[in-house]
XYZ file of C-alpha atoms in Angstrom:
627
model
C 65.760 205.538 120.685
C 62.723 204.100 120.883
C 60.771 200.038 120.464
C 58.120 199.048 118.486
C 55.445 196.469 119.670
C 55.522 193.352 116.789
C 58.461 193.313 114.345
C 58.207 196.419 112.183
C 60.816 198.499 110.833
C 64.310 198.565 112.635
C 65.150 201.792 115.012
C 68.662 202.663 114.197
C 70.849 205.140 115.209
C 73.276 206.801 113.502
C 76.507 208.708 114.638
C 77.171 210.763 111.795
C 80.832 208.965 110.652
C 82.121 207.546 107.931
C 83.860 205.198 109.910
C 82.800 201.322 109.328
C 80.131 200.401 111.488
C 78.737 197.112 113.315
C 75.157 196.765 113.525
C 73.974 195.049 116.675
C 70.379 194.023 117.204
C 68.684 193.563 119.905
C 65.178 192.363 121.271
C 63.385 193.889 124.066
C 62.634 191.660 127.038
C 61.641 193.620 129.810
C 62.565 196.688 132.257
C 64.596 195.723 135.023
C 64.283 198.653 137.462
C 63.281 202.587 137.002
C 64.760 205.692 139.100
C 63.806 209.277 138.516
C 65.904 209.784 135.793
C 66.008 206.681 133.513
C 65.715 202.958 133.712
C 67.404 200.109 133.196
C 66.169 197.355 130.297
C 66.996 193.473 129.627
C 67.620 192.975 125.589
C 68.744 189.739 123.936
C 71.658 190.573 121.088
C 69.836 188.431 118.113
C 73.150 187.180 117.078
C 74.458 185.221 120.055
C 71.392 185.499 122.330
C 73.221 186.935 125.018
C 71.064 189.480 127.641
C 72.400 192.587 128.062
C 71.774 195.606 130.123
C 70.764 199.185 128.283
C 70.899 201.562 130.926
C 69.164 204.694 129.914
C 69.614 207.990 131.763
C 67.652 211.002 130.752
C 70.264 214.247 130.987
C 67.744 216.950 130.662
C 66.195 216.195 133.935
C 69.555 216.234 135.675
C 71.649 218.452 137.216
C 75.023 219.510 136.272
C 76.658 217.286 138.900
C 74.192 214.437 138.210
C 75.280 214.729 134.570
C 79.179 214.896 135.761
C 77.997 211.193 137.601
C 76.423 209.824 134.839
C 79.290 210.401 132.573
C 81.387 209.680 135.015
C 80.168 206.175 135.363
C 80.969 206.150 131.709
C 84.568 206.765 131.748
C 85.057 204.320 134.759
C 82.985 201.259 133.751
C 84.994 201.567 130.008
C 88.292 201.358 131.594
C 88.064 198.591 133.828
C 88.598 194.751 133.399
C 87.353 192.555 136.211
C 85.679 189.011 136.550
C 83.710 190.678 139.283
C 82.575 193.904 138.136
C 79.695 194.591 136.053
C 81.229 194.386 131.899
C 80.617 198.051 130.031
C 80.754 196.667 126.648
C 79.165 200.636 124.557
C 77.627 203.450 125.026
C 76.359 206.597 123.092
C 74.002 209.444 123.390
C 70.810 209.843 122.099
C 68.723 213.472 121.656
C 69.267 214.097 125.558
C 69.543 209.900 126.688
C 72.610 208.427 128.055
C 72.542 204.763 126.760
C 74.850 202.687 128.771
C 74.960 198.830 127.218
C 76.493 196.697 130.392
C 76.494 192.996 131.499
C 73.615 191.245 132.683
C 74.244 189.500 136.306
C 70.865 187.318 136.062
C 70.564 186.042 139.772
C 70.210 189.240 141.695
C 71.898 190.778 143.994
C 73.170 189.813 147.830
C 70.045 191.905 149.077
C 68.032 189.747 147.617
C 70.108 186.834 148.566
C 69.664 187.926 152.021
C 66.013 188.399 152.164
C 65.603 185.030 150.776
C 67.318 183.688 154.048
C 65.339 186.201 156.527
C 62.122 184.706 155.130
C 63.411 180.906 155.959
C 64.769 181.960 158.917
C 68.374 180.221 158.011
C 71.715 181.659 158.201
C 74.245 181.786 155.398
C 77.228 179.201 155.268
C 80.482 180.516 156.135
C 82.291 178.881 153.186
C 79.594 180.771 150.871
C 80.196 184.232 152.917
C 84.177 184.102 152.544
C 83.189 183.020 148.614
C 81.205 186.549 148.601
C 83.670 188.630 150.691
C 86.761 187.220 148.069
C 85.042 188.026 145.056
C 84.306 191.591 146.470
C 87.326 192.469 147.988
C 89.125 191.267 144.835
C 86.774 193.705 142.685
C 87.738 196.569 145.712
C 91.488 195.630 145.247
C 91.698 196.067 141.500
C 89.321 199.468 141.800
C 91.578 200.798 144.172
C 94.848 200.118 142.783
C 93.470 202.490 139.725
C 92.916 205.083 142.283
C 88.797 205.066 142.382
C 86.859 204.613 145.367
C 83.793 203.188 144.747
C 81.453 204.927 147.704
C 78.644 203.428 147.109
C 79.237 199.592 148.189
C 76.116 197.764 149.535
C 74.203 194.848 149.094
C 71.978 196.120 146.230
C 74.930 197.162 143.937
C 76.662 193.644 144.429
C 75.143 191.881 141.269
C 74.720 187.771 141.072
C 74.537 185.202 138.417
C 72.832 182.187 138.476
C 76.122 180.515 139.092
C 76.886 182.620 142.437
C 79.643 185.165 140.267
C 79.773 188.349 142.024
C 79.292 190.948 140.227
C 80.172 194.692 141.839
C 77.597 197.609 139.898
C 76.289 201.177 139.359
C 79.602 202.939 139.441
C 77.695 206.393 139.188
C 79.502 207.911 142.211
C 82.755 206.586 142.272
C 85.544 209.222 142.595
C 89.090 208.720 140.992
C 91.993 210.406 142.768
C 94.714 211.619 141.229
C 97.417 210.395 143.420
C 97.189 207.929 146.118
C 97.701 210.650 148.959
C 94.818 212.482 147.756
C 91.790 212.172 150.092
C 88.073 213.138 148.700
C 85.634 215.368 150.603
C 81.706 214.568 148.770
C 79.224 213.079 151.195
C 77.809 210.944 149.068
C 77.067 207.068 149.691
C 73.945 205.382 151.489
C 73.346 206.117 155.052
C 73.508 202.138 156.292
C 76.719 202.064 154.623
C 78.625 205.340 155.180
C 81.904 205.159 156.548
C 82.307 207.646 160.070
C 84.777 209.576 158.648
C 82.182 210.537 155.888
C 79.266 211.134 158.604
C 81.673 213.072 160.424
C 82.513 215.480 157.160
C 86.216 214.523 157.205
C 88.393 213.483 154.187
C 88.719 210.053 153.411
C 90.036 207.597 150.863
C 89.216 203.967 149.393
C 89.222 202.882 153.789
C 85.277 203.838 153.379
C 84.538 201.208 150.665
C 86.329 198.123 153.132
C 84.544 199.997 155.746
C 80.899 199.719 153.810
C 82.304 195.940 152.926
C 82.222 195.054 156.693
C 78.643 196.424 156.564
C 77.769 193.974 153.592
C 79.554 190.920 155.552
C 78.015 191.495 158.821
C 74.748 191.633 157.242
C 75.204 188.276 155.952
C 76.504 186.671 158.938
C 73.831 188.339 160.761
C 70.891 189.488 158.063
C 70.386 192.461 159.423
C 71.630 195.763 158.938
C 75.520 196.594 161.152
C 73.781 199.980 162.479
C 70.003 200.704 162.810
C 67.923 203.500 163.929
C 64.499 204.930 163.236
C 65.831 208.358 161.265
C 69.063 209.642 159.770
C 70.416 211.405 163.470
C 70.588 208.338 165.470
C 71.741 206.616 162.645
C 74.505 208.405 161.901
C 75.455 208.763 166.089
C 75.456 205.204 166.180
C 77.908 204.883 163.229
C 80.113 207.493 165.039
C 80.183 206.346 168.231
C 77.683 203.271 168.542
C 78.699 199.671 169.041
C 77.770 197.027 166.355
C 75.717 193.507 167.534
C 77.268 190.227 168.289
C 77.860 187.717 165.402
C 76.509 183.732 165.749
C 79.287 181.719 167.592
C 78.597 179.437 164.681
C 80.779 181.278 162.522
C 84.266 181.071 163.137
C 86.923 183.361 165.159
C 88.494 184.361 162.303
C 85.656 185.646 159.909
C 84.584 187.379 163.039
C 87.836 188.923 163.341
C 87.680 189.833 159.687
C 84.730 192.164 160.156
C 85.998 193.833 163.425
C 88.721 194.823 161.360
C 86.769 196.182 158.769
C 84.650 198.155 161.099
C 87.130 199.702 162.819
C 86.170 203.885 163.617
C 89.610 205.153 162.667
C 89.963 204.120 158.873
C 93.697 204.125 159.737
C 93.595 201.016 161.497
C 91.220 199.133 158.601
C 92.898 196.835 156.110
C 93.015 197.854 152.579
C 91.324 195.106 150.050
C 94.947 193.502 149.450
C 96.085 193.310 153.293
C 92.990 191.454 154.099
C 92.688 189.177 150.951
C 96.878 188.359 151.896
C 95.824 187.587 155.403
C 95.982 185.081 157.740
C 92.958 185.455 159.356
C 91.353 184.879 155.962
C 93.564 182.418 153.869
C 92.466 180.061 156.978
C 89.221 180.191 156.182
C 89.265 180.236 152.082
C 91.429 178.619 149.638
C 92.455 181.529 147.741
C 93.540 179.695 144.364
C 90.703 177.658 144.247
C 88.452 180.376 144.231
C 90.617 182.569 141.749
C 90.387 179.531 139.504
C 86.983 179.134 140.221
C 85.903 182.976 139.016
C 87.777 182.648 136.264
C 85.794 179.254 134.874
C 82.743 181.031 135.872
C 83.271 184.370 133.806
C 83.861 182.827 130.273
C 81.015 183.728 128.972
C 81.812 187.596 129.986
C 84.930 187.779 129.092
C 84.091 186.058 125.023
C 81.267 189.126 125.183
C 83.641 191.643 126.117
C 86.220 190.521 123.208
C 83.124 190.816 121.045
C 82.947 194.434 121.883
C 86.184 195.429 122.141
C 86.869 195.071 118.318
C 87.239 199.203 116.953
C 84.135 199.496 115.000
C 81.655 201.297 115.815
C 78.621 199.739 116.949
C 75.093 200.462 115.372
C 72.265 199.606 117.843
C 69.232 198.615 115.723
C 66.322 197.720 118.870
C 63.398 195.840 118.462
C 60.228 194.778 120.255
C 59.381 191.485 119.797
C 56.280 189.617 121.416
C 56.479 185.704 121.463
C 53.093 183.985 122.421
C 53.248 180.034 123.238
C 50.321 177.829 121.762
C 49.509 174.444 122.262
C 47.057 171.962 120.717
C 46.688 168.336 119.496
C 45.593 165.488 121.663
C 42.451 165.416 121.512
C 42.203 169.699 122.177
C 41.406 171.261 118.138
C 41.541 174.673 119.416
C 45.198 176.217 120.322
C 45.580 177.150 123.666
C 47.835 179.407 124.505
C 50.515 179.337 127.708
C 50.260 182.777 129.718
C 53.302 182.050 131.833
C 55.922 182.756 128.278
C 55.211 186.377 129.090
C 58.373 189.445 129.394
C 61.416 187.967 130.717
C 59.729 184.494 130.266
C 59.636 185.110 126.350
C 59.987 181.797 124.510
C 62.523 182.175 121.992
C 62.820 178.251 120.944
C 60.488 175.508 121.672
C 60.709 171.515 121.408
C 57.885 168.572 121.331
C 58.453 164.830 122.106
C 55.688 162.511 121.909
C 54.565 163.242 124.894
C 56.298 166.273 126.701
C 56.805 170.310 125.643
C 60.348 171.959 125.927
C 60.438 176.014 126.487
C 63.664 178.102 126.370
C 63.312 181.704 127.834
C 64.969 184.853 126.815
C 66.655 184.561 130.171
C 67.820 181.345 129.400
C 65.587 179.292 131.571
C 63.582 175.612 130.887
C 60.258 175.204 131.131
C 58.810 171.567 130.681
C 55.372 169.985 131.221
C 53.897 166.890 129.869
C 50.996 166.001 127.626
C 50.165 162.469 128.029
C 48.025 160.474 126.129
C 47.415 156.897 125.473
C 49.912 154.310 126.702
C 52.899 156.944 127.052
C 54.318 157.388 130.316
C 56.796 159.775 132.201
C 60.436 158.774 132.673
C 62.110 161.588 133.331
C 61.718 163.478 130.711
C 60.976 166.657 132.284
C 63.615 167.081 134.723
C 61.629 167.787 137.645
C 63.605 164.668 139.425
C 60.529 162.205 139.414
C 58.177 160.816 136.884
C 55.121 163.094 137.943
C 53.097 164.894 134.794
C 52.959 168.222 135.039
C 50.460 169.544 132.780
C 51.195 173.288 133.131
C 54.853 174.532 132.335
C 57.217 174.182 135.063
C 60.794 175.300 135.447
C 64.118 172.821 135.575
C 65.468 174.321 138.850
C 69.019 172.244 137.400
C 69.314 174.074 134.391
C 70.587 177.692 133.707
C 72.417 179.387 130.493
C 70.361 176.970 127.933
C 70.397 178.305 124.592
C 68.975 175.020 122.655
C 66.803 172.218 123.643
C 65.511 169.409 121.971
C 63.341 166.391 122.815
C 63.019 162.499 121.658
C 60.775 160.626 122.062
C 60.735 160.162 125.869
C 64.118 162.153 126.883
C 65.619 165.558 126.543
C 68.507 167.616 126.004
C 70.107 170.987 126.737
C 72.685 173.203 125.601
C 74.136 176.066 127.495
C 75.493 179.361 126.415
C 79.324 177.820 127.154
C 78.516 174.449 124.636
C 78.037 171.980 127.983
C 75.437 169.350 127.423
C 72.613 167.815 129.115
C 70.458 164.846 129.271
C 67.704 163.550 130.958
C 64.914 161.030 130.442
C 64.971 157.421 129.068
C 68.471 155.785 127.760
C 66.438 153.224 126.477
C 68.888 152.534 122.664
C 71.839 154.532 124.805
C 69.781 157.856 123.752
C 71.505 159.536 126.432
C 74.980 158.895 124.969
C 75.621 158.466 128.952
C 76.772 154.419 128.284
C 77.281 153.059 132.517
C 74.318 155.414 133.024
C 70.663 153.754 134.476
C 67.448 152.914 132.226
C 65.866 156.332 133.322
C 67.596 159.218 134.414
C 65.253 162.277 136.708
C 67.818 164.771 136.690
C 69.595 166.529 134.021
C 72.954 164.944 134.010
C 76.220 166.296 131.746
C 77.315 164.372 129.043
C 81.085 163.966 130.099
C 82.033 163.501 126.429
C 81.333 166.620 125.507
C 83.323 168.668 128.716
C 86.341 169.038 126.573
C 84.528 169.797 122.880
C 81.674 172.074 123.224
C 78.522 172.123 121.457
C 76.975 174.523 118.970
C 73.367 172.810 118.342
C 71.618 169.328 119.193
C 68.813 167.499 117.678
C 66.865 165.018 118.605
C 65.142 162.065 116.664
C 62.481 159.382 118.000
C 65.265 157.696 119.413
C 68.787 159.467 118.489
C 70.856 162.305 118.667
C 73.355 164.520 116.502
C 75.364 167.240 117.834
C 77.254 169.280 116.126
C 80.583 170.834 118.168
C 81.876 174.324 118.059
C 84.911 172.784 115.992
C 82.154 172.015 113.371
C 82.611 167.795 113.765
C 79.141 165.695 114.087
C 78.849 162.891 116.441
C 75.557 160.918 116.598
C 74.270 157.970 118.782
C 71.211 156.063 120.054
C 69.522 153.666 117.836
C 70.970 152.804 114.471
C 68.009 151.551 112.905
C 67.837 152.204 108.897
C 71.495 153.458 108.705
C 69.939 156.992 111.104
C 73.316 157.456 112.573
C 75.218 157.999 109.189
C 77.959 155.438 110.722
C 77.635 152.904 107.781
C 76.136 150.146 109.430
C 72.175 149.727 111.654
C 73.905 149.233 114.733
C 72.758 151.028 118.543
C 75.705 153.135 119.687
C 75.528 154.577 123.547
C 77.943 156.445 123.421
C 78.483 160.015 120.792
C 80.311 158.486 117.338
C 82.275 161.105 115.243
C 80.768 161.090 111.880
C 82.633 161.037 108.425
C 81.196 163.016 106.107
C 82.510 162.705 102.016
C 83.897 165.892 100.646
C 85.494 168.644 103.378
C 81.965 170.274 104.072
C 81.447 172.571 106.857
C 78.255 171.940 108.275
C 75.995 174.702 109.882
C 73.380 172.801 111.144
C 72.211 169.096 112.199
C 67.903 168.212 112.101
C 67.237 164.927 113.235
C 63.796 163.205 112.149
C 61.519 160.095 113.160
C 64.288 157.745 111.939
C 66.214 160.063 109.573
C 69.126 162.832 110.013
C 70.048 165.755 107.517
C 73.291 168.155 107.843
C 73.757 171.633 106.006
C 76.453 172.991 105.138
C 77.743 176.299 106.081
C 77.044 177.036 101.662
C 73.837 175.735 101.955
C 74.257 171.842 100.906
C 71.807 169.329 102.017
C 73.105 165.477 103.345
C 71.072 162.825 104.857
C 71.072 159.367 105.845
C 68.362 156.832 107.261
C 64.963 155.905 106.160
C 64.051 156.986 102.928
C 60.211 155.878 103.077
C 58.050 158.366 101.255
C 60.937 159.950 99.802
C 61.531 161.736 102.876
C 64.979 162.115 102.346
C 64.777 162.893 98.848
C 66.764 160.456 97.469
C 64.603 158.881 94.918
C 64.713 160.657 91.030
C 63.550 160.053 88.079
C 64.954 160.344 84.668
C 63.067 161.295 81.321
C 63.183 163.136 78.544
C 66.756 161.563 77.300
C 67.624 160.180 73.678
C 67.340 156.764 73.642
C 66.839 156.192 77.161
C 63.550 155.348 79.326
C 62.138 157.032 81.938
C 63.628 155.745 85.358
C 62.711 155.910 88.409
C 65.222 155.396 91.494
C 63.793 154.080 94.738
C 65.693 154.328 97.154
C 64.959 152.556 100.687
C 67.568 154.210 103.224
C 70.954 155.298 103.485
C 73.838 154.568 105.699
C 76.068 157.068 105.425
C 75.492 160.805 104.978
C 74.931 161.604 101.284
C 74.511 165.073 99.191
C 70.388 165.734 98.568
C 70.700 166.229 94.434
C 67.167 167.413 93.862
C 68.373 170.421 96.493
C 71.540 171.630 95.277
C 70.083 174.188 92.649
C 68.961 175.989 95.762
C 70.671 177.488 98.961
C 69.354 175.682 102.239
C 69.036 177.683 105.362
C 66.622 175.243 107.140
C 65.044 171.577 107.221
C 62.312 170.051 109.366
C 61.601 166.228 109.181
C 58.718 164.906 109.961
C 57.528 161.375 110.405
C 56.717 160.744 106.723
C 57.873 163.801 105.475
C 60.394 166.622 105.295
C 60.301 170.578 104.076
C 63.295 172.892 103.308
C 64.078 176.563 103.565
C 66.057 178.183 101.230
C 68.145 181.514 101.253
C 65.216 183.281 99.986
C 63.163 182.243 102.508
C 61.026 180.309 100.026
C 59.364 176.856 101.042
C 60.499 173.925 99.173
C 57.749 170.865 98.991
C 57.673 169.739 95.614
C 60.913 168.092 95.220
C 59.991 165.382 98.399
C 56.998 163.020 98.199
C 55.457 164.385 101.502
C 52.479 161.768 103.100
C 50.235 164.165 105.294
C 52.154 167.449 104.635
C 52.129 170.373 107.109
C 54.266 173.338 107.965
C 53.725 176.042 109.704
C 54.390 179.891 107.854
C 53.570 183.382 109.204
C 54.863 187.008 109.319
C 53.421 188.199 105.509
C 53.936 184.768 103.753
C 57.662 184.700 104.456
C 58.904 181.786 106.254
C 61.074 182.417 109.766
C 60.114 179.468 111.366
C 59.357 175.976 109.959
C 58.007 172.807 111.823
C 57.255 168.942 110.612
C 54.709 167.621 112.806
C 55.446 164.118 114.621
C 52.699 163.317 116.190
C 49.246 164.802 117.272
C 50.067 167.340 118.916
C 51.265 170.811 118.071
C 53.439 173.433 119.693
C 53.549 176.962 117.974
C 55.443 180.110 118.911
């Protein structure tokens, strides 16, 4: 398999069935690590956005028992289930490449965690070192109870996310037994970590991975390594017979006890993963159920992409390379200038514009903001940061994590995330916000409590209002009310989100909000809008001619308050609509630009990629932003 730099043909590959097939796409983002056989590469799946993991593993430059490993890894990662192991979700082979499609854990991994506190000098919390021991020893208990010993535990295979979800990796050495009095006899594993028993070239059994696990705890009580010496002898003496270093008196009795246990030379007298999640020494110290509720809140977005792949088609990987370059202009500045930091993993794939403040959503679903002010506009909050200073080069909302969507107003913002949650930040000023008891300005992206128990699917954001749709396909809008914008029949402010009633049983698709105007689609391609018709933005006006005994008429209309079908658009199929301030352009199935059926004042859209048109943009002020 290969990628292709721009977007060029697709790069499919083909299994040679008859069977029905799925075709997944994907876009390169960037390489993640390489060993001496393969590497392993970020993607984004183009039809949920979600980052996933390819690992690739060349087989002609292994050995026969590197190749056993490999495949290995294959047939153990398919057949487990865990909130805290890495997700295999396919897998194929391709001319002599292993290709190994996994979960993405996007906050690193406890060695990285650790060096981050050696370099500020500051030991880890307890409470956040029992959260990291129960999330791995839970992993260890469900391996083990399937008869596989992992062998390889350590602080670089313990994968992150963002959200502090443990995620136990690279399964490429793991040995299943057969039964459980079976013992294996491999010296495999990584020196810091080995078990005695293994040093010593005995027989041994899933004790070596709790062993390895008081390694990884120590170190993070400690951050620094249980056993060290300057080569692999001494090392492995000191494992043998060698005493470990003392532990903080900060941290308590029993978490100390817990990783004397662990450590224990005879692996007879270690606790197995159950024994020492069961007891006492460690139920004092962490509220089991709340953290078993609290992994399983965490890992919905894992386990809704393992369903996904779990379906009995085959899946079709069609890769692509796609480069995303981030231009700005307007203000004052004629020529675009373009943003270096949107580069690899920092790949824009959507971008917003208020009047005076930029929105950036990564491929790794990060949020960039920065601020272009000019004239009398000011900085309320806008841009997340937690004050009202102006950045002027993109800087990231440390808040924010798993954003999918943003949008921007006039002088506030808002987010979605991957799970449909919702945030806000910026001015309330017209109850923009939809956050009613909240203050004028708000620093900090907040969550929009409304919206905790009915999530999202897409926001947009006008001058001054908002219209969500939710993944139950209802439409709620709020803010000002102004020329009937809010489709609630009336002109009046509303702080808090309104459901919308909509004539007909449509199924909307997609919600654009303008200047002072909002439009809906439906899922077959139907235009509504309501608000300020001025310049025919909307497209309500029409004229009649051409009739028997009948003059030409022309309808003006003014605005609407409630949402109402587009007529001039229903000969056509509407994928997408931009509104600008005085004007509005369409999309259609074919991927044609509609103009001439709106009266557009100071018309401009921007089309590339050979004429056909991907992306589409209204301009609402001076200023530009162009992906």
């Amino acid at each position: 398999m290969a990628t292709e730099e721009g977007v060029g043909n697709d790069i499919v590959h083909v299994h040679g069935t008859t069977e029905p097939v799925h075709e997944a796409s994907y876009l390169f983002v960037k390489v993640l690590g390489k060993g001496a056989f393969g590497e392993a590469v970020l993607y984004r799946k183009t039809e949920d956005s979600s980052l996933v993991v390819w690992k690739e593993i060349s087989l002609s430059r292994l050995s026969e028992r590197e190749k056993k490993d490999a495949l290995g890894e294959v047939d153990i990662l398919s057949m487990l289930n865990h909130a805290n192991i890495i997700t295999y979700y396919n897998h194929f082979l391709d001319e002599g490449t292993l290709m190994i499609e996994v979960e993405y854990a996007n906050g690193g991994n406890l060695a990285t965690k650790i060096a981050q506190h050696c370099e500020s000098n500051e030991l880890i919390q307890e409470e956040q070192v029992a959260w990291y021991l129960y999330q791995v020893a839970s992993a260890l208990q469900y391996i083990h109870q399937f008869g596989i010993i992992h062998r390889d535990i350590k602080t670089m295979n313990i994968f992150l996310t963002k959200a502090d979800l443990v995620k136990l990796g690279d399964f490429g050495i793991s040995k299943i037994l057969e039964t459980k009095s079976q013992m294996a006899e491999t010296v495999v594993g990584t020196p810091y970590y080995m078990a005695p028993e293994i040093v010593k070239g005995d027989s041994y059994d899933h004790k070596v991975d709790m062993w390895a696990l008081g390694c990884v705890v120590y170190e993070l009580l400690t951050l620094k390594k249980t056993f060290q010496a300057t080569n692999q002898l001494r090392l492995a003496y000191e494992i043998v017979k060698g005493e470990r270093g003392d532990i903080d008196p900060q941290y308590s009795e029993n978490i100390q006890q817990l990783v004397s246990w662990m450590l224990q030379k005879n692996a007879k007298d270690r606790p197995s993963a159950e024994e020492l999640l069961t007891s006492s020494k460690f139920t004092q110290i962490a509220d089991v159920q709340e953290m078993e509720k609290k992994v399983w809140e965490l890992n919905t977005l894992s386990r809704k992409l393992r369903q996904q792949s779990s379906v009995f088609i085959e899946t079709v990987p069609i890769i692509k390379s796609k480069i995303t370059e981030v231009y700005q202009w307007g203000g004052g500045k004629q020529t675009p200038q373009k943003q270096d930091i949107f580069v690899k993993g920092k790949s824009a794939i959507q971008i917003a514009a208020g009047h005076s403040h930029f929105a950036v959503v990564t491929m790794e679903k990060e949020v960039y903001t920065w601020a272009n002010v000019q004239g009398g506009s000011e900085i309320v909050g806008q841009l997340g940061h937690g004050n009202t200073s102006a950045y002027k080069a993109p800087k990231k909302v440390e808040e924010l994590e798993d954003v999918i969507q943003v949008s921007c107003g006039e002088d506030f913002t808002f987010c979605v995330s991957d799970e449909g949650k919702v945030y806000a930040f910026g001015s309330n000023y017209y109850g923009c916000l939809g956050l009613e008891e909240e203050d004028d300005t708000v620093l900090s992206p907040v969550p929009l409590p409304f919206f905790s128990s009915n999530p999202v699917e897409e926001i947009s954001c006008g001058e001054n209002h908002v219209a969500a749709l939710t993944k139950d396909g209802e439409v709620y809008t709020w803010g000002c009310g102004e020329f009937g914008r809010l489709g609630l029949g009336s002109e009046d402010d509303f702080s808090t989100p309104q459901k919308v009633a909509t004539p007909g049983k449509h199924l909307f698709k997609h919600v654009v909000c303008g200047s002072d105007g909002t439009f809906l689609i439906t899922v077959n391609g139907r235009v509504l809008a309501a608000g300020s018709n001025e310049h025919n933005k909307l497209g309500f006006n029409s004229e009649t001619s051409g009739l028997r005994k009948s003059k030409v008429q022309v309808y003006d209309i003014p605005c609407k308050y409630t949402f109402s079908t587009v007529k001039p658009l229903t000969r056509y199929i509407i994928t997408k609509v931009a509104a600008g301030k005085d004007h509005s352009a369409a999309v259609d199935c074919k991927f044609h630009g509609i103009s001439n059926i709106v009266i557009c004042s100071h018309f401009q859209f921007l089309v590339q990629q050979k004429c056909v048109i991907h992306t589409i943009f209204c301009l609402k002020k001076s200023f530009s932003l162009r992906i």
